[in-house]
XYZ file of C-alpha atoms in Angstrom:
369
model
C -0.154 0.045 0.150
C 2.543 2.422 0.838
C 4.186 2.232 -2.875
C 1.239 2.682 -4.038
C 0.486 5.508 -2.286
C 3.723 7.086 -3.343
C 3.320 6.488 -7.168
C -0.108 7.870 -7.498
C 1.514 10.956 -6.399
C 3.348 11.084 -9.701
C 1.294 12.458 -11.915
C 1.742 13.910 -15.043
C 0.857 18.130 -15.064
C -1.384 18.006 -18.205
C -3.772 16.322 -15.272
C -3.755 19.746 -13.439
C -5.874 22.869 -14.485
C -4.383 26.034 -14.948
C -4.509 27.029 -11.401
C -1.818 29.188 -9.855
C -1.893 28.645 -6.155
C -0.865 31.312 -3.320
C -0.212 29.012 -0.063
C 0.027 29.953 3.418
C 1.972 27.903 5.357
C 1.257 28.760 8.906
C 2.103 27.664 12.437
C 1.291 28.318 16.253
C 3.823 31.063 17.863
C 4.369 29.407 20.786
C 6.784 32.347 21.549
C 4.715 35.189 20.700
C 7.247 36.439 18.685
C 8.314 36.602 14.784
C 11.969 35.498 15.395
C 13.105 32.608 13.308
C 14.022 30.456 16.218
C 14.831 26.584 16.122
C 10.924 25.215 16.860
C 10.737 22.853 14.175
C 7.446 23.302 12.833
C 8.620 26.881 12.067
C 11.555 25.760 10.433
C 9.792 22.967 8.568
C 7.389 25.760 7.293
C 10.160 27.981 5.902
C 12.024 25.407 3.752
C 8.763 24.184 2.344
C 8.065 27.740 1.381
C 11.645 28.232 0.009
C 11.219 24.832 -1.836
C 7.820 25.869 -3.262
C 8.828 29.456 -4.327
C 11.838 28.263 -6.080
C 9.378 26.138 -8.496
C 7.049 29.058 -9.383
C 4.184 28.382 -6.567
C 3.895 31.505 -4.694
C 4.544 30.537 -0.954
C 4.278 32.694 2.377
C 4.757 31.632 6.112
C 3.186 33.304 8.879
C 3.596 32.071 12.534
C 0.164 32.939 14.399
C -1.221 33.371 17.632
C -4.787 32.251 17.840
C -7.616 31.383 14.731
C -8.356 35.587 15.126
C -4.921 35.608 13.788
C -5.126 33.675 10.954
C -8.525 35.942 9.588
C -6.597 39.031 10.068
C -3.953 37.364 7.624
C -6.780 35.811 5.146
C -8.313 39.396 5.107
C -5.360 41.072 4.533
C -4.447 38.770 1.714
C -6.943 38.090 -0.622
C -4.545 36.344 -3.192
C -4.224 33.547 -0.886
C -5.739 30.073 -2.518
C -4.463 27.348 0.105
C -3.528 27.386 3.616
C -2.090 24.593 5.457
C -2.015 25.224 9.125
C 0.921 22.951 10.656
C -0.470 20.319 13.671
C -3.844 20.051 15.390
C -4.270 22.960 18.032
C -7.042 25.264 16.560
C -10.517 24.794 17.902
C -12.986 23.116 15.881
C -15.907 25.300 16.005
C -13.063 28.319 15.556
C -11.656 26.415 12.362
C -14.809 25.474 11.316
C -16.436 29.100 11.329
C -13.201 30.232 8.796
C -13.547 27.361 6.742
C -16.914 28.428 5.674
C -16.138 32.019 5.637
C -13.579 31.729 3.275
C -15.105 29.141 0.921
C -12.995 30.206 -2.106
C -9.911 29.268 -0.064
C -8.776 25.230 0.475
C -7.587 24.240 3.957
C -5.685 21.839 5.605
C -4.325 20.703 9.091
C -1.200 18.818 8.573
C -0.220 16.416 11.400
C 3.167 16.950 11.388
C 4.270 13.359 12.325
C 3.353 10.079 12.954
C 0.553 8.058 15.252
C 2.646 7.595 17.964
C 3.548 11.575 18.287
C -0.241 12.277 18.730
C 0.463 11.483 22.797
C 2.724 14.643 22.909
C -0.543 16.848 22.814
C -3.464 15.794 25.016
C -5.673 17.666 22.759
C -4.340 15.982 19.328
C -6.132 12.906 18.992
C -9.839 14.623 20.210
C -8.793 17.534 17.803
C -7.994 15.031 14.875
C -11.410 12.929 15.701
C -13.467 16.407 15.399
C -11.333 17.664 12.393
C -12.420 14.373 10.317
C -15.935 15.188 10.975
C -15.321 18.736 9.398
C -13.801 17.266 6.463
C -16.743 15.363 5.895
C -19.503 18.102 6.293
C -17.300 20.751 4.002
C -15.864 20.840 0.640
C -12.764 22.656 0.993
C -11.255 21.130 4.155
C -8.791 18.552 4.246
C -6.944 16.621 7.156
C -3.321 15.720 6.171
C -0.240 14.092 7.598
C 3.432 14.406 6.529
C 4.039 10.834 7.471
C 3.212 8.360 4.453
C 2.404 5.822 7.333
C 0.255 8.170 9.219
C -1.449 8.634 5.866
C -2.424 5.440 5.554
C -3.327 4.663 9.030
C -5.798 7.535 8.931
C -7.594 5.960 6.012
C -7.170 2.590 7.352
C -8.482 3.053 10.846
C -11.228 5.543 9.889
C -12.014 5.259 6.177
C -11.376 8.997 6.018
C -9.539 10.784 3.703
C -6.109 12.023 4.231
C -4.020 14.370 2.163
C -0.154 13.648 2.169
C 1.961 16.570 2.753
C 5.390 15.532 3.642
C 8.415 17.838 4.627
C 10.752 19.167 2.301
C 14.004 20.704 2.855
C 15.578 23.289 0.548
C 18.852 22.102 -0.215
C 20.279 25.444 -2.195
C 22.905 26.121 0.146
C 23.668 22.794 0.784
C 27.600 21.888 -0.552
C 28.142 18.112 -2.139
C 31.539 17.743 -0.413
C 32.776 14.351 1.579
C 32.255 14.278 5.476
C 35.296 15.427 7.292
C 36.927 12.656 8.766
C 37.703 12.722 12.547
C 41.861 12.573 12.904
C 42.442 13.489 16.278
C 41.289 16.035 18.990
C 37.877 16.229 20.426
C 35.001 13.945 18.559
C 31.773 15.842 18.743
C 28.524 13.939 19.008
C 25.237 15.540 19.049
C 21.888 14.613 19.646
C 19.230 17.659 18.915
C 15.609 18.226 19.314
C 13.125 18.815 22.253
C 13.787 16.511 25.369
C 10.471 14.063 24.877
C 10.983 10.539 25.322
C 9.648 10.054 21.778
C 13.698 11.287 20.816
C 15.460 8.506 22.698
C 17.966 10.690 23.674
C 19.071 7.918 26.441
C 20.249 5.726 23.905
C 21.902 8.317 21.980
C 23.908 8.937 25.320
C 24.755 5.413 25.955
C 25.930 4.972 22.373
C 28.005 7.955 22.516
C 29.580 6.507 25.886
C 30.075 3.293 24.030
C 31.937 4.838 21.078
C 33.864 7.233 23.827
C 35.231 3.896 25.302
C 35.837 1.607 22.045
C 37.729 4.710 20.613
C 39.888 5.709 23.138
C 39.533 9.335 22.413
C 37.796 12.733 24.620
C 34.510 13.096 23.306
C 31.814 15.902 24.253
C 28.313 15.065 23.586
C 26.038 17.900 22.963
C 21.888 17.755 23.645
C 19.402 20.532 23.835
C 18.327 22.226 26.795
C 15.491 24.624 27.238
C 12.347 23.167 25.844
C 11.479 20.307 27.827
C 8.444 18.689 26.413
C 7.097 15.986 28.789
C 10.317 14.468 29.582
C 11.183 16.107 32.765
C 13.946 13.880 33.849
C 15.382 12.908 30.630
C 18.121 14.763 31.204
C 18.588 14.331 34.819
C 18.947 10.643 33.976
C 21.594 11.536 30.906
C 23.514 13.844 33.316
C 23.354 10.610 36.066
C 24.627 8.179 33.040
C 27.871 10.280 31.886
C 29.005 12.864 34.951
C 32.481 12.462 36.074
C 33.746 9.954 33.330
C 37.385 10.835 32.296
C 37.378 12.336 28.770
C 33.376 12.580 28.647
C 31.610 15.637 28.756
C 27.981 16.316 28.296
C 27.283 19.928 26.577
C 24.174 21.132 26.724
C 23.131 23.862 24.274
C 19.867 26.415 25.006
C 17.514 27.005 22.598
C 18.496 29.132 19.792
C 17.706 30.632 16.316
C 18.124 28.420 13.541
C 20.994 29.854 11.838
C 23.461 29.495 15.417
C 21.527 25.785 15.619
C 23.157 25.134 12.151
C 26.572 26.526 12.685
C 26.338 24.104 15.863
C 25.993 21.275 14.024
C 28.521 22.093 11.502
C 30.897 21.180 14.393
C 29.869 17.870 14.688
C 31.403 14.816 13.743
C 28.139 12.703 14.097
C 24.644 12.799 15.308
C 22.802 10.598 16.491
C 18.849 10.969 16.017
C 17.307 7.554 17.058
C 13.434 8.464 17.789
C 11.007 5.925 18.486
C 8.382 8.089 16.177
C 9.295 10.426 13.655
C 7.965 11.636 10.120
C 11.252 13.219 8.347
C 13.460 15.056 11.362
C 14.779 18.272 10.485
C 17.926 17.979 12.405
C 19.000 15.405 10.403
C 18.403 17.080 7.232
C 20.194 20.092 9.173
C 23.040 17.808 9.598
C 23.274 16.552 5.886
C 23.010 19.921 4.613
C 26.306 20.649 6.430
C 28.278 17.365 5.862
C 27.560 15.627 8.798
C 25.824 12.070 9.208
C 23.434 10.878 11.320
C 22.577 7.345 13.107
C 18.708 7.189 12.974
C 15.976 4.861 13.466
C 13.729 3.734 10.937
C 11.498 6.001 11.689
C 12.980 8.294 9.723
C 12.122 7.649 6.053
C 14.487 8.833 3.733
C 17.943 8.572 5.165
C 19.791 6.193 3.727
C 19.562 2.750 4.694
C 22.881 2.111 6.101
C 22.660 4.974 8.597
C 19.546 2.762 10.504
C 20.138 1.500 13.759
C 17.564 -0.417 15.879
C 16.506 2.365 18.207
C 16.655 -0.063 21.213
C 19.706 -1.504 20.695
C 22.565 0.802 21.440
C 25.236 -1.350 20.928
C 23.977 -1.229 17.258
C 23.290 2.489 17.445
C 27.150 2.782 18.605
C 28.481 0.200 15.558
C 26.597 2.253 13.103
C 27.881 5.382 14.786
C 31.490 4.451 14.294
C 31.033 3.639 10.776
C 29.530 6.649 10.065
C 32.864 8.713 11.762
C 35.090 6.867 9.496
C 32.829 7.412 5.995
C 34.099 9.800 3.936
C 31.079 9.241 1.519
C 28.218 9.257 4.215
C 27.411 12.886 4.379
C 26.901 12.935 0.386
C 24.644 9.879 0.425
C 22.476 11.585 2.786
C 22.233 14.714 0.295
C 21.397 12.450 -2.529
C 18.642 10.552 -0.429
C 17.434 13.979 0.676
C 16.903 15.151 -2.820
C 15.540 11.753 -3.815
C 12.963 12.435 -1.320
C 12.092 16.383 -1.854
C 11.519 15.111 -5.295
C 8.468 12.537 -4.157
C 7.505 15.397 -1.629
C 7.096 18.344 -4.152
C 5.117 16.057 -6.282
C 2.784 15.198 -3.283
C 2.034 18.873 -2.601
C 1.966 19.946 -6.481
C -0.645 17.255 -6.614
C -2.661 18.767 -3.339
C -2.159 22.143 -4.785
C -3.870 21.563 -8.187
C -0.815 23.329 -9.583
C 0.430 22.733 -13.050
C 3.940 23.600 -12.731
C 7.098 22.321 -13.611
C 8.621 18.686 -11.539
C 11.263 19.394 -8.681
C 14.607 20.301 -10.419
C 17.405 18.318 -8.710
C 20.370 20.830 -7.785
C 22.919 17.762 -6.627
C 24.607 16.518 -9.200
C 24.535 12.888 -9.814
C 21.311 12.586 -7.290
C 19.764 10.306 -9.249
C 22.495 7.544 -9.111
């Protein structure tokens, strides 16, 4: 079924009308400001907009604080044809009112991870059920998911349509270069993202500790701090695991702007992102863009197969990590894999937006090999 879902989106542009969409990508502004920060949904929306705009599809990004805020934007931008809201968070009565008051705009709420991630927000699952009802009662609203596995589950579990709107990552600035090998000095390993149980940071820490012991080199293990989502004891547990070990240092990176974050990622030799549940994982793509490979779990669908370790086998995570540290082609393979995923994802977006624009333009040489 997964293969059918993916191939069904490879449609010829002649099947679309001559519609010229103007899409608004919006996400909840938790910080109540408009600065670019490493809020995953904001970074995802920005990357999607860059890819769409590069291919002639007009796309804007807005951080919104409420349903009323969205209405203000729509009233001020009459050219908008499509609105994609990241994650279920607007109440169904408010959303229904917006959908009915703007009948010429197509709306979608895009669930931003796989089914397991719905437990991160107690309101997500009830809202999803209500959105399914709204979809059934209107002509211009869709439930969507950025994971093909989530989309198939929605169709099977609820018998409900579910659009596929996967993440894309803008690789304009990415370099087609080999991974810089570690040739002495401190080994830097990162495991970044919100401190949630789903991110499996404890297993990443255990693997980093094993790599440190096996390679007999001073090691820094970097994690994100300052945004603890449902995992208040996780960082304390990691500190307890690795404190006072000679040559091993835990480095805690406070939540920062996305440009600053990418600059720090560039300093890593390896990242470990072995989530229990995911749909894309922006941090792994950040690493690819700056030449740093990641050990990932099978929940991250686009990474090269040889980057994948079993998420509950710390020894396997360490084994894959050691291989990636010594492989000069690892990040290049990741870049090619990301370009393939972008191409397929762009086709899905083009189908949803009913756009007759060009196919995805590969930017990385030899990415089709």
